[in-house]
Amino acid sequence: MGTEGARVLLERAGRLTLQTGNLLNWGCLRKKCPATPSEEVRDCIQKTLTEWSSKIGQDQNQETPEVLECTVAQAVEKINPEERDELKVSAKLFIVGSNSSSIRDAVDLACSALGVAQLDSVIIAPPPVEDGINLSLEYLQPYWKELENLVQNKKIVAIGTSDLDKTMLEQLYLWAQVKPSSNQVNLASCCVMPPDLTAFAKECDIQLLTHNDPKELLCEASFQEALQESIQNVKANEWIPLWLLRYSVIVKS
């Protein structure tokens, strides 16, 4: 087993990028149906780390890159350029640490993994705020500006939001240069779309979608547990997740 080699690499690296790909392609989750999106993410991370670490050699003198890439080759499939026009590539981005610069890193990595020049749409989940503090336009602005820059640089076609009520969505819409094209509403928070939100979205041509993601999809403790279970004696508490991106590729027709 190569867990010792993986542990050494992690101790020397400054950053880790982890790509689970589509784990259904290599069968790791077929015997277990995750109960929640959070459980699914954790299982994907744990399985990927385990598979990756088992293939790492134990050469203590091997060169360690600043950014360590953890991926399973058979789970990641690039898009055929000839089929690109027939596909819609969309993503939802969860910022775990409050750092707007993570957005460009996440989009660049997704494009590289899929072999595409741009994503058709990116929805951003509201970044975490401290307890007792309400989400505000001022807090959202740096993140939205990053998304707007990516639209202007043709890395993203359309951008959207998640879990914004009518007041927040209206404030963002009036301020933004690139308007939100969609807003996701959590199924747990409402069985029926709020009438004021529905009316505003219709007026401004904003698509309302639904989702069942928890407020915190991947917490620091859950990530560290997956790391500890996959690689023996790793200093898991030294690793903190910054962002999580989940993408889907759909045939348009």
Short mmCIF file of N, CA and C in Angstrom, two decimals, residues 2-155:
data_model
loop_
_atom_site.label_atom_id
_atom_site.label_comp_id
_atom_site.label_asym_id
_atom_site.label_seq_id
_atom_site.Cartn_x
_atom_site.Cartn_y
_atom_site.Cartn_z
N GLY A 2 0.41 2.30 -0.62
CA GLY A 2 1.22 3.50 -0.73
C GLY A 2 0.80 4.62 0.19
N THR A 3 0.08 4.32 1.27
CA THR A 3 -0.39 5.39 2.13
C THR A 3 0.76 6.16 2.78
N GLU A 4 1.87 5.49 3.04
CA GLU A 4 3.01 6.17 3.63
C GLU A 4 3.59 7.18 2.64
N GLY A 5 3.68 6.78 1.38
CA GLY A 5 4.16 7.71 0.35
C GLY A 5 3.22 8.89 0.19
N ALA A 6 1.93 8.63 0.26
CA ALA A 6 0.94 9.71 0.14
C ALA A 6 1.05 10.66 1.33
N ARG A 7 1.27 10.11 2.51
CA ARG A 7 1.41 10.94 3.71
C ARG A 7 2.61 11.88 3.58
N VAL A 8 3.72 11.36 3.08
CA VAL A 8 4.92 12.17 2.91
C VAL A 8 4.67 13.31 1.91
N LEU A 9 4.00 12.98 0.81
CA LEU A 9 3.69 14.01 -0.18
C LEU A 9 2.81 15.11 0.41
N LEU A 10 1.82 14.73 1.19
CA LEU A 10 0.91 15.71 1.80
C LEU A 10 1.64 16.60 2.80
N GLU A 11 2.60 16.03 3.52
CA GLU A 11 3.34 16.82 4.49
C GLU A 11 4.21 17.88 3.81
N ARG A 12 4.64 17.60 2.58
CA ARG A 12 5.52 18.52 1.87
C ARG A 12 4.78 19.52 0.99
N ALA A 13 3.57 19.17 0.57
CA ALA A 13 2.83 20.03 -0.37
C ALA A 13 2.19 21.21 0.35
N GLY A 14 1.96 22.29 -0.41
CA GLY A 14 1.30 23.46 0.15
C GLY A 14 -0.19 23.46 -0.10
N ARG A 15 -0.61 22.87 -1.25
CA ARG A 15 -2.03 22.82 -1.59
C ARG A 15 -2.36 21.46 -2.20
N LEU A 16 -3.63 21.10 -2.10
CA LEU A 16 -4.11 19.83 -2.65
C LEU A 16 -5.35 20.11 -3.49
N THR A 17 -5.33 19.66 -4.74
CA THR A 17 -6.54 19.71 -5.56
C THR A 17 -7.01 18.28 -5.74
N LEU A 18 -8.26 18.04 -5.41
CA LEU A 18 -8.79 16.68 -5.41
C LEU A 18 -9.96 16.60 -6.40
N GLN A 19 -9.84 15.70 -7.38
CA GLN A 19 -10.90 15.51 -8.36
C GLN A 19 -11.49 14.12 -8.21
N THR A 20 -12.74 14.05 -7.83
CA THR A 20 -13.37 12.74 -7.70
C THR A 20 -13.85 12.22 -9.05
N GLY A 21 -14.11 13.12 -10.00
CA GLY A 21 -14.70 12.68 -11.26
C GLY A 21 -16.08 12.08 -11.00
N ASN A 22 -16.50 11.23 -11.90
CA ASN A 22 -17.78 10.56 -11.75
C ASN A 22 -17.51 9.17 -11.18
N LEU A 23 -17.70 9.01 -9.87
CA LEU A 23 -17.34 7.75 -9.23
C LEU A 23 -18.23 6.59 -9.66
N LEU A 24 -19.41 6.89 -10.21
CA LEU A 24 -20.25 5.81 -10.71
C LEU A 24 -19.58 5.10 -11.88
N ASN A 25 -18.67 5.82 -12.57
CA ASN A 25 -17.96 5.22 -13.70
C ASN A 25 -17.04 4.09 -13.26
N TRP A 26 -16.54 4.15 -12.01
CA TRP A 26 -15.66 3.07 -11.58
C TRP A 26 -16.19 2.29 -10.39
N GLY A 27 -17.49 2.46 -10.13
CA GLY A 27 -18.19 1.52 -9.27
C GLY A 27 -18.05 1.66 -7.78
N CYS A 28 -17.35 2.68 -7.29
CA CYS A 28 -17.08 2.75 -5.85
C CYS A 28 -18.32 3.01 -5.01
N LEU A 29 -19.31 3.68 -5.56
CA LEU A 29 -20.49 4.02 -4.74
C LEU A 29 -21.73 3.24 -5.16
N ARG A 30 -21.58 2.27 -6.04
CA ARG A 30 -22.76 1.57 -6.54
C ARG A 30 -23.44 0.71 -5.47
N LYS A 31 -22.65 0.24 -4.51
CA LYS A 31 -23.21 -0.63 -3.47
C LYS A 31 -23.83 0.17 -2.33
N LYS A 32 -23.65 1.48 -2.36
CA LYS A 32 -24.17 2.30 -1.27
C LYS A 32 -24.83 3.54 -1.83
N CYS A 33 -26.05 3.79 -1.40
CA CYS A 33 -26.76 5.00 -1.84
C CYS A 33 -26.67 6.04 -0.73
N PRO A 34 -25.90 7.12 -0.93
CA PRO A 34 -25.74 8.13 0.13
C PRO A 34 -27.08 8.75 0.52
N ALA A 35 -27.25 8.97 1.81
CA ALA A 35 -28.52 9.51 2.32
C ALA A 35 -28.66 11.00 2.03
N THR A 36 -27.56 11.72 2.01
CA THR A 36 -27.59 13.17 1.83
C THR A 36 -26.49 13.60 0.86
N PRO A 37 -26.61 14.80 0.28
CA PRO A 37 -25.53 15.32 -0.57
C PRO A 37 -24.21 15.42 0.18
N SER A 38 -24.24 15.78 1.47
CA SER A 38 -23.02 15.88 2.26
C SER A 38 -22.34 14.52 2.40
N GLU A 39 -23.15 13.49 2.64
CA GLU A 39 -22.61 12.14 2.76
C GLU A 39 -22.01 11.68 1.43
N GLU A 40 -22.66 12.03 0.35
CA GLU A 40 -22.16 11.66 -0.97
C GLU A 40 -20.80 12.30 -1.24
N VAL A 41 -20.69 13.59 -0.93
CA VAL A 41 -19.42 14.31 -1.13
C VAL A 41 -18.32 13.69 -0.29
N ARG A 42 -18.62 13.42 0.98
CA ARG A 42 -17.61 12.85 1.86
C ARG A 42 -17.16 11.48 1.37
N ASP A 43 -18.12 10.65 0.93
CA ASP A 43 -17.78 9.32 0.43
C ASP A 43 -16.91 9.41 -0.82
N CYS A 44 -17.25 10.34 -1.71
CA CYS A 44 -16.47 10.52 -2.93
C CYS A 44 -15.03 10.92 -2.62
N ILE A 45 -14.87 11.83 -1.67
CA ILE A 45 -13.53 12.28 -1.28
C ILE A 45 -12.74 11.14 -0.65
N GLN A 46 -13.40 10.41 0.24
CA GLN A 46 -12.71 9.32 0.93
C GLN A 46 -12.28 8.22 -0.05
N LYS A 47 -13.16 7.85 -0.97
CA LYS A 47 -12.84 6.80 -1.94
C LYS A 47 -11.73 7.25 -2.87
N THR A 48 -11.76 8.51 -3.30
CA THR A 48 -10.73 9.01 -4.20
C THR A 48 -9.37 9.05 -3.52
N LEU A 49 -9.33 9.53 -2.28
CA LEU A 49 -8.08 9.57 -1.53
C LEU A 49 -7.51 8.16 -1.33
N THR A 50 -8.38 7.22 -1.01
CA THR A 50 -7.94 5.84 -0.79
C THR A 50 -7.36 5.24 -2.06
N GLU A 51 -8.05 5.41 -3.16
CA GLU A 51 -7.59 4.88 -4.45
C GLU A 51 -6.29 5.54 -4.88
N TRP A 52 -6.23 6.85 -4.74
CA TRP A 52 -5.03 7.60 -5.14
C TRP A 52 -3.82 7.22 -4.29
N SER A 53 -4.00 7.16 -2.98
CA SER A 53 -2.88 6.87 -2.08
C SER A 53 -2.34 5.46 -2.28
N SER A 54 -3.19 4.53 -2.70
CA SER A 54 -2.75 3.15 -2.89
C SER A 54 -1.79 3.02 -4.07
N LYS A 55 -1.77 4.01 -4.94
CA LYS A 55 -0.91 3.95 -6.12
C LYS A 55 0.34 4.82 -5.99
N ILE A 56 0.52 5.45 -4.84
CA ILE A 56 1.69 6.31 -4.64
C ILE A 56 2.87 5.47 -4.16
N GLY A 57 4.02 5.66 -4.79
CA GLY A 57 5.23 4.96 -4.37
C GLY A 57 5.73 5.50 -3.04
N GLN A 58 6.63 4.78 -2.39
CA GLN A 58 7.14 5.17 -1.08
C GLN A 58 8.55 5.75 -1.14
N ASP A 59 8.91 6.30 -2.29
CA ASP A 59 10.23 6.93 -2.44
C ASP A 59 10.25 8.23 -1.64
N GLN A 60 11.01 8.27 -0.56
CA GLN A 60 11.05 9.43 0.32
C GLN A 60 11.69 10.64 -0.36
N ASN A 61 12.44 10.40 -1.44
CA ASN A 61 13.16 11.50 -2.09
C ASN A 61 12.46 12.01 -3.34
N GLN A 62 11.26 11.50 -3.61
CA GLN A 62 10.58 11.94 -4.82
C GLN A 62 10.20 13.42 -4.71
N GLU A 63 10.23 14.06 -5.87
CA GLU A 63 9.95 15.50 -5.90
C GLU A 63 8.47 15.76 -5.58
N THR A 64 8.23 16.76 -4.77
CA THR A 64 6.87 17.09 -4.37
C THR A 64 6.46 18.44 -4.95
N PRO A 65 5.40 18.48 -5.76
CA PRO A 65 4.95 19.76 -6.30
C PRO A 65 4.30 20.61 -5.21
N GLU A 66 4.30 21.94 -5.42
CA GLU A 66 3.63 22.84 -4.47
C GLU A 66 2.14 22.53 -4.41
N VAL A 67 1.56 22.27 -5.60
CA VAL A 67 0.14 21.90 -5.67
C VAL A 67 0.06 20.42 -6.01
N LEU A 68 -0.41 19.63 -5.06
CA LEU A 68 -0.49 18.19 -5.23
C LEU A 68 -1.84 17.83 -5.83
N GLU A 69 -1.83 17.07 -6.93
CA GLU A 69 -3.07 16.69 -7.60
C GLU A 69 -3.46 15.27 -7.23
N CYS A 70 -4.65 15.15 -6.68
CA CYS A 70 -5.18 13.84 -6.28
C CYS A 70 -6.38 13.52 -7.17
N THR A 71 -6.21 12.54 -8.03
CA THR A 71 -7.30 12.18 -8.93
C THR A 71 -7.19 10.71 -9.30
N VAL A 72 -8.27 10.16 -9.80
CA VAL A 72 -8.29 8.77 -10.27
C VAL A 72 -8.59 8.82 -11.77
N ALA A 73 -7.61 8.43 -12.56
CA ALA A 73 -7.67 8.63 -14.01
C ALA A 73 -8.95 8.08 -14.64
N GLN A 74 -9.37 6.89 -14.22
CA GLN A 74 -10.52 6.27 -14.88
C GLN A 74 -11.85 6.94 -14.53
N ALA A 75 -11.85 7.83 -13.53
CA ALA A 75 -13.09 8.48 -13.12
C ALA A 75 -13.30 9.83 -13.81
N VAL A 76 -12.25 10.36 -14.44
CA VAL A 76 -12.33 11.68 -15.08
C VAL A 76 -12.28 11.50 -16.59
N GLU A 77 -13.29 12.02 -17.25
CA GLU A 77 -13.39 11.86 -18.71
C GLU A 77 -13.52 13.24 -19.36
N LYS A 78 -12.60 13.55 -20.26
CA LYS A 78 -12.66 14.83 -20.97
C LYS A 78 -13.74 14.79 -22.04
N ILE A 79 -14.27 15.95 -22.34
CA ILE A 79 -15.33 16.07 -23.35
C ILE A 79 -14.71 16.07 -24.74
N ASN A 80 -15.31 15.31 -25.63
CA ASN A 80 -14.88 15.29 -27.03
C ASN A 80 -15.18 16.64 -27.67
N PRO A 81 -14.17 17.34 -28.20
CA PRO A 81 -14.40 18.67 -28.80
C PRO A 81 -15.47 18.66 -29.89
N GLU A 82 -15.61 17.56 -30.59
CA GLU A 82 -16.61 17.46 -31.66
C GLU A 82 -18.03 17.41 -31.11
N GLU A 83 -18.16 17.05 -29.84
CA GLU A 83 -19.48 16.95 -29.22
C GLU A 83 -19.81 18.14 -28.33
N ARG A 84 -18.86 19.09 -28.19
CA ARG A 84 -19.03 20.18 -27.23
C ARG A 84 -20.30 21.00 -27.47
N ASP A 85 -20.63 21.28 -28.72
CA ASP A 85 -21.80 22.12 -29.02
C ASP A 85 -23.12 21.44 -28.64
N GLU A 86 -23.09 20.12 -28.49
CA GLU A 86 -24.31 19.38 -28.15
C GLU A 86 -24.49 19.22 -26.65
N LEU A 87 -23.53 19.71 -25.88
CA LEU A 87 -23.56 19.49 -24.43
C LEU A 87 -23.68 20.80 -23.67
N LYS A 88 -24.33 20.75 -22.53
CA LYS A 88 -24.38 21.89 -21.61
C LYS A 88 -23.59 21.50 -20.35
N VAL A 89 -22.56 22.29 -20.04
CA VAL A 89 -21.72 22.03 -18.87
C VAL A 89 -22.04 23.08 -17.81
N SER A 90 -22.66 22.65 -16.73
CA SER A 90 -23.03 23.58 -15.66
C SER A 90 -22.36 23.16 -14.36
N ALA A 91 -22.19 24.11 -13.46
CA ALA A 91 -21.51 23.83 -12.20
C ALA A 91 -22.13 24.63 -11.07
N LYS A 92 -22.01 24.08 -9.86
CA LYS A 92 -22.39 24.81 -8.66
C LYS A 92 -21.14 24.90 -7.79
N LEU A 93 -20.83 26.11 -7.34
CA LEU A 93 -19.60 26.36 -6.60
C LEU A 93 -19.92 26.72 -5.15
N PHE A 94 -19.33 25.95 -4.24
CA PHE A 94 -19.50 26.19 -2.81
C PHE A 94 -18.18 26.73 -2.28
N ILE A 95 -18.18 27.96 -1.80
CA ILE A 95 -16.99 28.54 -1.17
C ILE A 95 -17.01 28.16 0.30
N VAL A 96 -16.03 27.37 0.73
CA VAL A 96 -15.99 26.92 2.13
C VAL A 96 -15.25 27.94 2.98
N GLY A 97 -14.10 28.41 2.50
CA GLY A 97 -13.39 29.50 3.15
C GLY A 97 -13.75 30.80 2.46
N SER A 98 -13.88 31.88 3.21
CA SER A 98 -14.34 33.14 2.63
C SER A 98 -13.21 33.84 1.87
N ASN A 99 -12.98 33.39 0.63
CA ASN A 99 -11.93 33.95 -0.21
C ASN A 99 -12.42 33.96 -1.66
N SER A 100 -12.70 35.14 -2.19
CA SER A 100 -13.29 35.24 -3.53
C SER A 100 -12.33 34.79 -4.62
N SER A 101 -11.03 34.80 -4.36
CA SER A 101 -10.07 34.39 -5.39
C SER A 101 -10.16 32.90 -5.69
N SER A 102 -10.82 32.14 -4.82
CA SER A 102 -10.99 30.71 -5.05
C SER A 102 -11.85 30.44 -6.28
N ILE A 103 -12.68 31.40 -6.66
CA ILE A 103 -13.61 31.19 -7.76
C ILE A 103 -12.86 30.91 -9.06
N ARG A 104 -11.85 31.73 -9.37
CA ARG A 104 -11.09 31.53 -10.60
C ARG A 104 -10.37 30.18 -10.59
N ASP A 105 -9.79 29.82 -9.44
CA ASP A 105 -9.10 28.53 -9.33
C ASP A 105 -10.06 27.38 -9.63
N ALA A 106 -11.25 27.45 -9.07
CA ALA A 106 -12.23 26.38 -9.24
C ALA A 106 -12.68 26.25 -10.69
N VAL A 107 -12.97 27.37 -11.33
CA VAL A 107 -13.43 27.35 -12.73
C VAL A 107 -12.31 26.87 -13.65
N ASP A 108 -11.09 27.35 -13.43
CA ASP A 108 -9.96 26.92 -14.25
C ASP A 108 -9.73 25.42 -14.14
N LEU A 109 -9.84 24.90 -12.93
CA LEU A 109 -9.61 23.47 -12.72
C LEU A 109 -10.72 22.64 -13.38
N ALA A 110 -11.95 23.11 -13.28
CA ALA A 110 -13.06 22.37 -13.91
C ALA A 110 -12.90 22.35 -15.43
N CYS A 111 -12.54 23.49 -16.01
CA CYS A 111 -12.34 23.55 -17.46
C CYS A 111 -11.21 22.62 -17.88
N SER A 112 -10.12 22.62 -17.12
CA SER A 112 -8.98 21.77 -17.43
C SER A 112 -9.35 20.29 -17.33
N ALA A 113 -10.08 19.92 -16.28
CA ALA A 113 -10.46 18.52 -16.08
C ALA A 113 -11.35 18.01 -17.20
N LEU A 114 -12.24 18.87 -17.68
CA LEU A 114 -13.19 18.46 -18.72
C LEU A 114 -12.68 18.71 -20.13
N GLY A 115 -11.58 19.46 -20.25
CA GLY A 115 -11.03 19.75 -21.57
C GLY A 115 -11.88 20.71 -22.37
N VAL A 116 -12.47 21.72 -21.68
CA VAL A 116 -13.30 22.72 -22.36
C VAL A 116 -12.74 24.11 -22.11
N ALA A 117 -13.11 25.05 -22.96
CA ALA A 117 -12.62 26.42 -22.83
C ALA A 117 -13.48 27.24 -21.88
N GLN A 118 -14.75 26.87 -21.74
CA GLN A 118 -15.65 27.62 -20.86
C GLN A 118 -16.76 26.73 -20.34
N LEU A 119 -17.37 27.18 -19.23
CA LEU A 119 -18.54 26.52 -18.65
C LEU A 119 -19.78 27.28 -19.08
N ASP A 120 -20.85 26.57 -19.36
CA ASP A 120 -22.08 27.23 -19.82
C ASP A 120 -22.76 28.00 -18.70
N SER A 121 -22.69 27.49 -17.49
CA SER A 121 -23.29 28.23 -16.37
C SER A 121 -22.61 27.84 -15.06
N VAL A 122 -22.51 28.81 -14.17
CA VAL A 122 -21.99 28.57 -12.82
C VAL A 122 -22.92 29.22 -11.82
N ILE A 123 -23.39 28.43 -10.87
CA ILE A 123 -24.20 28.94 -9.76
C ILE A 123 -23.32 28.96 -8.51
N ILE A 124 -23.34 30.07 -7.81
CA ILE A 124 -22.54 30.16 -6.59
C ILE A 124 -23.45 30.09 -5.36
N ALA A 125 -23.08 29.21 -4.43
CA ALA A 125 -23.80 29.15 -3.16
C ALA A 125 -23.28 30.28 -2.28
N PRO A 126 -24.12 30.91 -1.49
CA PRO A 126 -23.65 32.02 -0.65
C PRO A 126 -22.48 31.60 0.22
N PRO A 127 -21.39 32.34 0.19
CA PRO A 127 -20.23 32.03 1.04
C PRO A 127 -20.62 32.08 2.51
N PRO A 128 -19.91 31.36 3.37
CA PRO A 128 -20.27 31.31 4.80
C PRO A 128 -20.10 32.67 5.48
N VAL A 129 -21.04 33.00 6.33
CA VAL A 129 -20.93 34.22 7.14
C VAL A 129 -20.90 33.80 8.61
N GLU A 130 -20.39 34.68 9.45
CA GLU A 130 -20.30 34.37 10.87
C GLU A 130 -21.69 34.28 11.49
N ASP A 131 -21.79 33.49 12.55
CA ASP A 131 -23.07 33.32 13.24
C ASP A 131 -23.60 34.67 13.71
N GLY A 132 -24.90 34.86 13.51
CA GLY A 132 -25.54 36.09 13.96
C GLY A 132 -25.44 37.23 12.96
N ILE A 133 -24.75 37.01 11.83
CA ILE A 133 -24.61 38.06 10.81
C ILE A 133 -25.43 37.66 9.58
N ASN A 134 -26.23 38.57 9.09
CA ASN A 134 -27.05 38.29 7.92
C ASN A 134 -26.26 38.52 6.63
N LEU A 135 -26.59 37.75 5.62
CA LEU A 135 -25.97 37.92 4.31
C LEU A 135 -26.36 39.28 3.75
N SER A 136 -25.38 40.01 3.21
CA SER A 136 -25.64 41.35 2.69
C SER A 136 -25.08 41.47 1.28
N LEU A 137 -25.54 42.48 0.56
CA LEU A 137 -25.03 42.73 -0.78
C LEU A 137 -23.54 43.03 -0.74
N GLU A 138 -23.10 43.81 0.24
CA GLU A 138 -21.69 44.16 0.36
C GLU A 138 -20.82 42.91 0.51
N TYR A 139 -21.34 41.91 1.22
CA TYR A 139 -20.59 40.67 1.41
C TYR A 139 -20.51 39.86 0.11
N LEU A 140 -21.60 39.89 -0.67
CA LEU A 140 -21.65 39.12 -1.91
C LEU A 140 -20.84 39.76 -3.04
N GLN A 141 -20.67 41.08 -3.01
CA GLN A 141 -20.10 41.81 -4.14
C GLN A 141 -18.73 41.30 -4.62
N PRO A 142 -17.75 41.05 -3.75
CA PRO A 142 -16.45 40.57 -4.24
C PRO A 142 -16.55 39.26 -5.00
N TYR A 143 -17.44 38.37 -4.54
CA TYR A 143 -17.61 37.08 -5.19
C TYR A 143 -18.27 37.26 -6.56
N TRP A 144 -19.26 38.12 -6.61
CA TRP A 144 -19.97 38.34 -7.88
C TRP A 144 -19.05 39.02 -8.90
N LYS A 145 -18.21 39.94 -8.43
CA LYS A 145 -17.26 40.60 -9.33
C LYS A 145 -16.31 39.60 -9.97
N GLU A 146 -15.87 38.61 -9.18
CA GLU A 146 -15.01 37.56 -9.72
C GLU A 146 -15.73 36.79 -10.82
N LEU A 147 -17.00 36.45 -10.57
CA LEU A 147 -17.79 35.75 -11.58
C LEU A 147 -17.97 36.62 -12.83
N GLU A 148 -18.21 37.91 -12.63
CA GLU A 148 -18.38 38.81 -13.78
C GLU A 148 -17.10 38.87 -14.61
N ASN A 149 -15.95 38.89 -13.96
CA ASN A 149 -14.68 38.91 -14.68
C ASN A 149 -14.52 37.66 -15.54
N LEU A 150 -14.96 36.53 -15.01
CA LEU A 150 -14.86 35.28 -15.75
C LEU A 150 -15.82 35.26 -16.94
N VAL A 151 -16.98 35.89 -16.79
CA VAL A 151 -17.90 36.02 -17.92
C VAL A 151 -17.28 36.91 -19.00
N GLN A 152 -16.71 38.03 -18.59
CA GLN A 152 -16.08 38.95 -19.53
C GLN A 152 -14.88 38.32 -20.24
N ASN A 153 -14.19 37.41 -19.54
CA ASN A 153 -13.05 36.71 -20.13
C ASN A 153 -13.46 35.43 -20.86
N LYS A 154 -14.78 35.24 -20.99
CA LYS A 154 -15.34 34.11 -21.74
C LYS A 154 -14.99 32.74 -21.15
N LYS A 155 -14.83 32.69 -19.82
CA LYS A 155 -14.65 31.41 -19.15
C LYS A 155 -16.00 30.83 -18.70
#
